[in-house]
Short mmCIF file of C-alpha atoms in Angstrom, two decimals:
data_model
loop_
_atom_site.label_atom_id
_atom_site.label_comp_id
_atom_site.label_asym_id
_atom_site.label_seq_id
_atom_site.Cartn_x
_atom_site.Cartn_y
_atom_site.Cartn_z
CA MET C 1449 114.52 116.96 80.21
CA LYS C 1450 113.52 114.10 77.81
CA VAL C 1451 112.05 110.85 78.88
CA LEU C 1452 110.97 107.84 76.91
CA PHE C 1453 107.51 106.40 77.41
CA ALA C 1454 107.85 102.62 76.52
CA THR C 1455 104.26 102.26 75.16
CA THR C 1456 102.39 102.28 71.97
CA ASN C 1457 99.09 103.04 73.75
CA PRO C 1458 97.80 106.37 72.56
CA ALA C 1459 95.65 106.82 75.75
CA LYS C 1460 98.57 106.45 78.03
CA ILE C 1461 100.71 108.86 75.97
CA GLU C 1462 98.01 111.46 75.80
CA LYS C 1463 97.25 111.24 79.52
CA TYR C 1464 100.60 112.21 80.67
CA THR C 1465 102.32 114.02 77.84
CA GLU C 1466 100.75 117.48 78.27
CA LYS C 1467 100.92 117.53 82.06
CA LEU C 1468 104.66 116.51 81.96
CA LYS C 1469 105.35 119.25 79.38
CA GLU C 1470 104.02 121.85 81.94
CA ARG C 1471 106.65 120.50 84.32
CA ASN C 1472 109.50 120.77 81.79
CA ILE C 1473 109.70 117.04 80.98
CA GLU C 1474 109.38 116.20 77.24
CA VAL C 1475 107.95 112.79 76.57
CA LEU C 1476 109.30 110.76 73.62
CA THR C 1477 107.60 107.74 72.45
CA ILE C 1478 108.93 104.54 70.91
CA LYS C 1479 107.18 105.68 67.72
CA ASP C 1480 109.00 108.94 67.67
CA LEU C 1481 112.33 106.97 67.91
CA GLY C 1482 111.24 104.38 65.32
CA ILE C 1483 111.90 101.35 67.53
CA ASN C 1484 109.59 98.69 68.92
CA LEU C 1485 111.32 95.87 70.77
CA LYS C 1486 108.22 94.10 72.03
CA PRO C 1487 109.92 92.63 75.25
CA GLU C 1488 108.33 89.58 76.57
CA GLU C 1489 106.18 90.54 79.60
CA THR C 1490 106.79 87.61 81.91
CA GLY C 1491 106.20 89.49 85.17
CA ARG C 1492 103.83 88.28 87.83
CA ASN C 1493 102.30 91.75 88.29
CA ALA C 1494 102.03 95.24 86.92
CA ILE C 1495 105.24 96.49 88.54
CA GLU C 1496 107.39 93.54 87.10
CA ASN C 1497 106.10 94.09 83.62
CA ALA C 1498 106.61 97.83 83.77
CA TYR C 1499 110.13 97.14 84.82
CA ILE C 1500 110.70 94.69 82.00
CA LYS C 1501 109.60 97.31 79.45
CA ALA C 1502 111.49 100.17 81.08
CA LYS C 1503 114.74 98.34 81.23
CA ALA C 1504 114.48 96.90 77.66
CA TYR C 1505 114.03 100.35 76.12
CA TYR C 1506 116.56 102.02 78.37
CA ASP C 1507 119.14 99.36 77.40
CA LYS C 1508 118.47 100.12 73.77
CA THR C 1509 118.30 103.88 73.83
CA LYS C 1510 120.20 104.99 77.02
CA ILE C 1511 117.29 107.42 77.61
CA THR C 1512 115.59 107.48 81.06
CA THR C 1513 112.52 105.37 80.35
CA ILE C 1514 109.08 104.96 81.89
CA GLY C 1515 107.38 101.58 81.81
CA MET C 1516 103.79 101.06 82.66
CA ASP C 1517 101.42 98.03 82.96
CA ASN C 1518 97.81 97.55 83.94
CA ASN C 1519 96.44 94.42 85.63
CA LEU C 1520 92.80 93.77 85.69
CA TYR C 1521 90.78 91.82 88.40
CA ILE C 1522 87.08 91.08 88.21
CA GLU C 1523 85.36 90.21 91.52
CA GLU C 1524 82.85 87.64 90.33
CA LEU C 1525 85.21 85.56 88.07
CA PRO C 1526 86.97 82.40 89.10
CA GLU C 1527 90.70 82.43 89.45
CA GLU C 1528 91.29 80.77 86.08
CA LYS C 1529 89.36 83.43 84.25
CA GLN C 1530 90.89 86.43 85.80
CA PRO C 1531 92.62 88.68 83.25
CA GLY C 1532 95.35 89.69 85.69
CA THR C 1533 98.55 90.58 83.81
CA HIS C 1534 97.04 89.30 80.43
CA VAL C 1535 94.41 91.92 79.87
CA ARG C 1536 94.99 92.05 76.03
CA ARG C 1537 96.37 88.56 75.66
CA VAL C 1538 93.72 85.92 75.44
CA ASN C 1539 94.44 82.35 74.42
CA GLY C 1540 97.86 83.34 73.30
CA LYS C 1541 96.49 86.23 71.04
CA GLU C 1542 97.12 89.80 71.35
CA LEU C 1543 93.66 91.55 71.05
CA ASN C 1544 93.16 94.89 69.36
CA ASP C 1545 90.85 97.49 70.83
CA ASP C 1546 87.66 96.20 68.99
CA GLU C 1547 88.51 92.39 69.79
CA MET C 1548 89.14 93.40 73.43
CA LEU C 1549 85.82 95.04 73.92
CA GLU C 1550 84.01 92.20 72.19
CA TYR C 1551 85.68 89.67 74.33
CA TYR C 1552 84.98 91.42 77.73
CA CYS C 1553 81.38 92.25 76.75
CA LYS C 1554 80.78 88.59 76.02
CA LEU C 1555 82.40 87.60 79.36
CA VAL C 1556 80.36 90.02 81.28
CA LYS C 1557 77.12 88.84 79.63
CA GLU C 1558 78.16 85.23 80.50
CA TYR C 1559 78.23 86.19 84.10
CA GLY C 1560 74.99 88.21 84.39
CA GLY C 1561 75.59 91.41 82.52
CA LYS C 1562 77.36 93.39 85.23
CA LEU C 1563 80.69 92.71 87.05
CA THR C 1564 82.64 94.53 89.66
CA ALA C 1565 86.19 95.33 88.48
CA LYS C 1566 89.49 96.71 89.66
CA TRP C 1567 92.50 98.03 87.82
CA VAL C 1568 95.97 97.78 89.44
CA TYR C 1569 98.68 99.97 87.72
CA GLY C 1570 102.41 99.77 87.90
CA MET C 1571 104.97 102.27 86.71
CA VAL C 1572 108.79 102.03 86.64
CA ILE C 1573 111.35 104.73 85.86
CA TYR C 1574 114.70 103.33 84.93
CA ASP C 1575 117.83 105.25 84.14
CA GLY C 1576 120.42 102.36 84.35
CA LYS C 1577 120.55 102.62 88.20
CA GLU C 1578 118.07 101.74 90.81
CA PRO C 1579 114.51 101.49 89.29
CA LYS C 1580 111.86 103.74 90.85
CA GLU C 1581 108.52 102.13 91.38
CA TYR C 1582 105.00 103.35 91.89
CA SER C 1583 101.74 101.47 92.01
CA TRP C 1584 98.08 102.59 92.40
CA SER C 1585 94.58 101.17 91.70
CA LYS C 1586 91.22 102.11 90.38
CA SER C 1587 88.41 100.27 91.93
CA HIS C 1588 84.68 100.95 92.89
CA PHE C 1589 83.36 100.76 89.30
CA TYR C 1590 81.68 98.01 87.21
CA PHE C 1591 81.57 96.55 83.71
CA ILE C 1592 78.32 96.01 81.76
CA ASP C 1593 77.79 94.03 78.60
CA LYS C 1594 76.38 96.91 76.57
CA PRO C 1595 79.09 99.25 75.62
CA CYS C 1596 78.45 102.83 74.39
CA GLU C 1597 79.49 103.90 70.93
CA LYS C 1598 82.22 106.39 72.05
CA ARG C 1599 85.82 104.98 72.16
CA ASN C 1600 89.00 106.00 73.93
CA PRO C 1601 91.70 104.51 71.70
CA GLY C 1602 93.99 102.46 73.80
CA TYR C 1603 91.59 102.10 76.58
CA PRO C 1604 88.64 100.24 74.87
CA LEU C 1605 87.19 98.95 78.21
CA ASP C 1606 86.36 102.68 79.21
CA SER C 1607 83.32 102.19 76.74
CA MET C 1608 81.85 99.50 78.98
CA SER C 1609 82.98 100.79 82.45
CA ILE C 1610 80.44 102.57 84.65
CA MET C 1611 81.27 105.03 87.43
CA PRO C 1612 78.41 104.39 90.02
CA GLU C 1613 78.52 107.94 91.48
CA CYS C 1614 77.23 109.46 88.31
CA ASN C 1615 76.16 106.35 86.41
CA LYS C 1616 78.11 107.29 83.32
CA TYR C 1617 80.49 105.39 81.13
CA PHE C 1618 84.16 106.31 81.72
CA VAL C 1619 84.40 107.63 78.13
CA ASP C 1620 81.59 110.17 78.99
CA LEU C 1621 82.99 111.49 82.21
CA THR C 1622 83.56 115.16 82.59
CA GLU C 1623 86.35 116.79 84.75
CA GLU C 1624 83.62 117.55 87.41
CA ASP C 1625 82.57 113.84 87.34
CA ARG C 1626 86.13 112.60 87.82
CA ASN C 1627 86.58 114.94 90.80
CA ARG C 1628 83.60 113.47 92.63
CA ASP C 1629 85.66 110.30 93.31
CA LYS C 1630 89.31 110.96 93.74
CA GLN C 1631 90.01 107.20 94.11
CA HIS C 1632 89.46 106.90 90.31
CA TYR C 1633 91.80 109.44 89.18
CA LYS C 1634 95.48 109.61 90.40
CA GLU C 1635 97.07 111.45 87.47
CA ASP C 1636 98.58 114.20 89.58
CA ASP C 1637 100.19 111.76 91.99
CA VAL C 1638 101.63 109.82 88.96
CA ILE C 1639 102.91 113.19 87.53
CA ASP C 1640 104.63 114.08 90.77
CA PHE C 1641 106.18 110.64 90.90
CA ILE C 1642 107.67 110.96 87.50
CA VAL C 1643 108.91 114.55 88.09
CA ASN C 1644 110.40 113.65 91.46
CA ASN C 1645 112.27 110.59 90.08
CA CYS C 1646 113.67 111.70 86.75
CA SER C 1647 117.29 112.50 86.94
CA LYS C 1648 118.07 116.16 86.13
#
């Protein structure tokens, strides 16, 4: 079966494509199809924004579509400075990976050089009928204001995120490191959700 992943983020595509292929699901990207709608993400949370993306691309292509969104919360920041649903959009501007890393490093430095962070993810599968929703989170890690040189295209903040269990940047984690704290890594659950909710 073919599904469309409504994202241009290379890290998201890479994370799920191979595993879904093993489960007989071929992932198409909006780049593959040569379309890029840029629907306005006006949702109040990750699920609502994921739905907006999934529906917009399904309506255009009539292909079962996966929409995904990430929200970011930082424990020590006041409400007005929380990234929330606007992780890449700062003061009305959409940041690229380098700009994003620069902005968040500066923000972390401003608040002491180390901040406790939490990602909340939302995924929606839409095929023109009832949308299927799944949400999960990644917490128990922190940002520091000194990023490493290694980059994960699409997920720039992995270069300044530290996993406390092994005191490593996310970009440097091995499979063994990831397995030390299952709370961080929910890929298999997400794959199961996609497989179980895609129409045959």
